[in-house]
Short mmCIF file of C-alpha atoms in Angstrom, two decimals:
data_model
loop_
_atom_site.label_atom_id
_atom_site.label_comp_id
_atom_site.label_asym_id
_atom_site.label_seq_id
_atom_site.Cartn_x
_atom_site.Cartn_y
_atom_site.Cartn_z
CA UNK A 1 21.11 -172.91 45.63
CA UNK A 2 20.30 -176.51 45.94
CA UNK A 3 17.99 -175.99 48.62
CA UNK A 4 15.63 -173.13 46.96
CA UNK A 5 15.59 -175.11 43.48
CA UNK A 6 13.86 -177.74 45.88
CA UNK A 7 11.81 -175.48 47.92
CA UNK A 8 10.62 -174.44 44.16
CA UNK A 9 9.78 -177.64 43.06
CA UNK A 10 7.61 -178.23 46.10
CA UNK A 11 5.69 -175.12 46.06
CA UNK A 12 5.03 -175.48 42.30
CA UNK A 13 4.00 -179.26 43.38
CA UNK A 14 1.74 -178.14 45.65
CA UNK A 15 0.00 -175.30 43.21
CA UNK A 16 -0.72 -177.94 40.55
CA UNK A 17 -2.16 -180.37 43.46
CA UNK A 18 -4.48 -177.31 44.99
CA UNK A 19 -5.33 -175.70 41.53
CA UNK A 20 -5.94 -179.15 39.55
CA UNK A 21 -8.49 -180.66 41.96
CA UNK A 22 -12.26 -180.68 41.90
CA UNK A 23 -14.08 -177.58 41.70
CA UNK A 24 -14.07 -175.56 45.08
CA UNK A 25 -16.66 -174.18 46.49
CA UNK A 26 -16.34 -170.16 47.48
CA UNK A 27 -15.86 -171.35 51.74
CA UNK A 28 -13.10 -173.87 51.65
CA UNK A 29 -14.12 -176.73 53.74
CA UNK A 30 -11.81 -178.86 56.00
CA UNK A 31 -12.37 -182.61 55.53
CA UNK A 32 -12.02 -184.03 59.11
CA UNK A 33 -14.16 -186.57 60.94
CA UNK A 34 -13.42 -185.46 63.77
CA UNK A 35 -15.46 -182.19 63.39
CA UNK A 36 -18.40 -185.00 63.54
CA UNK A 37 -17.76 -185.89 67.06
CA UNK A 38 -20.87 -183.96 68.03
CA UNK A 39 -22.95 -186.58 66.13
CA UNK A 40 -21.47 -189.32 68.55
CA UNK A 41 -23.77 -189.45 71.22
CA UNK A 42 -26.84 -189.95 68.03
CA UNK A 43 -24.27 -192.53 67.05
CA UNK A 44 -24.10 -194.50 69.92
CA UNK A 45 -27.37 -194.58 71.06
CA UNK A 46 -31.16 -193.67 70.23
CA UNK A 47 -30.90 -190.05 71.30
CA UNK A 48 -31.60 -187.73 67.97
CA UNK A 49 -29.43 -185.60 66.74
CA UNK A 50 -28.43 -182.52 68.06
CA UNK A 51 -28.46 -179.28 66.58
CA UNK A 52 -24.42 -178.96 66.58
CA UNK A 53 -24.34 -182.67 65.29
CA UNK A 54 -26.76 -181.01 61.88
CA UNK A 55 -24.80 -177.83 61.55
CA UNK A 56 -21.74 -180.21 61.33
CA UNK A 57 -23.40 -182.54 59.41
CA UNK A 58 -24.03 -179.93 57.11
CA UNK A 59 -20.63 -177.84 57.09
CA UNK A 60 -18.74 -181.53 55.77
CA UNK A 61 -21.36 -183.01 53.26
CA UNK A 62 -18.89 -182.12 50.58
CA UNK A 63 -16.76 -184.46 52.32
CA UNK A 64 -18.82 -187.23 52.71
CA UNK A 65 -17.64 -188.97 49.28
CA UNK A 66 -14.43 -188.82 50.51
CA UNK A 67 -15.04 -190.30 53.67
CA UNK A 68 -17.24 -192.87 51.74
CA UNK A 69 -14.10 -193.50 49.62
CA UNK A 70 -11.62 -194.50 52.56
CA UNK A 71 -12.01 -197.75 53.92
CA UNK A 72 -11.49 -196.75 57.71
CA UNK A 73 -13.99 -193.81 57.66
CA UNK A 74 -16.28 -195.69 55.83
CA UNK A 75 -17.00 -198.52 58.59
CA UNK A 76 -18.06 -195.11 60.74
CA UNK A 77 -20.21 -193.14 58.12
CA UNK A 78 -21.57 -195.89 55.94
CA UNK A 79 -24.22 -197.30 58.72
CA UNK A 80 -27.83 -197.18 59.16
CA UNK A 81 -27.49 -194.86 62.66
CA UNK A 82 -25.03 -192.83 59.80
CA UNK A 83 -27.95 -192.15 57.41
CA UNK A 84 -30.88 -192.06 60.02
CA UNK A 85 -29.19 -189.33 61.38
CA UNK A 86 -28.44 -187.45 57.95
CA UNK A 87 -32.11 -187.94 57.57
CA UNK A 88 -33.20 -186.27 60.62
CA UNK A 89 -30.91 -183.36 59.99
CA UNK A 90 -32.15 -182.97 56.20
CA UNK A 91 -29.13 -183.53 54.83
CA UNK A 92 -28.80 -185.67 51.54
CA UNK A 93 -26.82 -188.96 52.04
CA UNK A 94 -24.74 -189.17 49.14
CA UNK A 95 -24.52 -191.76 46.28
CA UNK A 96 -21.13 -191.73 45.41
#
């Protein structure tokens, strides 16, 4: 009994967390930096962009406040190479 009066509590937890957050768009997206890794070679040196690096840049702009937010992520998206590379892909660097 103990156990499923728990398991309760954390599934209502987690409903208020998902449903009291920011407004969603309809295609959830998944915040990760990782799914940038095809920007890395633009990163790290003077070759442009791909176009997997732009459809990724793309697919996490609604993340990019987020990542502009956390310290650690910030020192990776929050650099000149970051934005020159937004540029060239036509997507908007955010102002958060």
């Amino acid at each position: 009994m103990h156990r499923f009066s728990f398991l309760s509590l954390c599934v209502v937890g987690l409903v208020v967390v998902l449903f009291s957050g920011e407004t969603r768009t309809a295609e959830a997206v998944t915040c990760d930096l990782s799914e940038l890794s095809p920007c890395l070679a633009a990163i790290t040196s003077s070759k442009p962009p791909s176009s997997t690096c732009c459809s990724k840049l793309t697919e996490q702009k609604p993340c990019f406040c987020q990542y502009l937010r956390n310290p650690t992520m910030k020192q990776f998206v929050d650099t000149p190479k970051a934005k020159r590379i937004a540029t060239t892909c036509s997507v908007e660097y955010p102002q958060c």
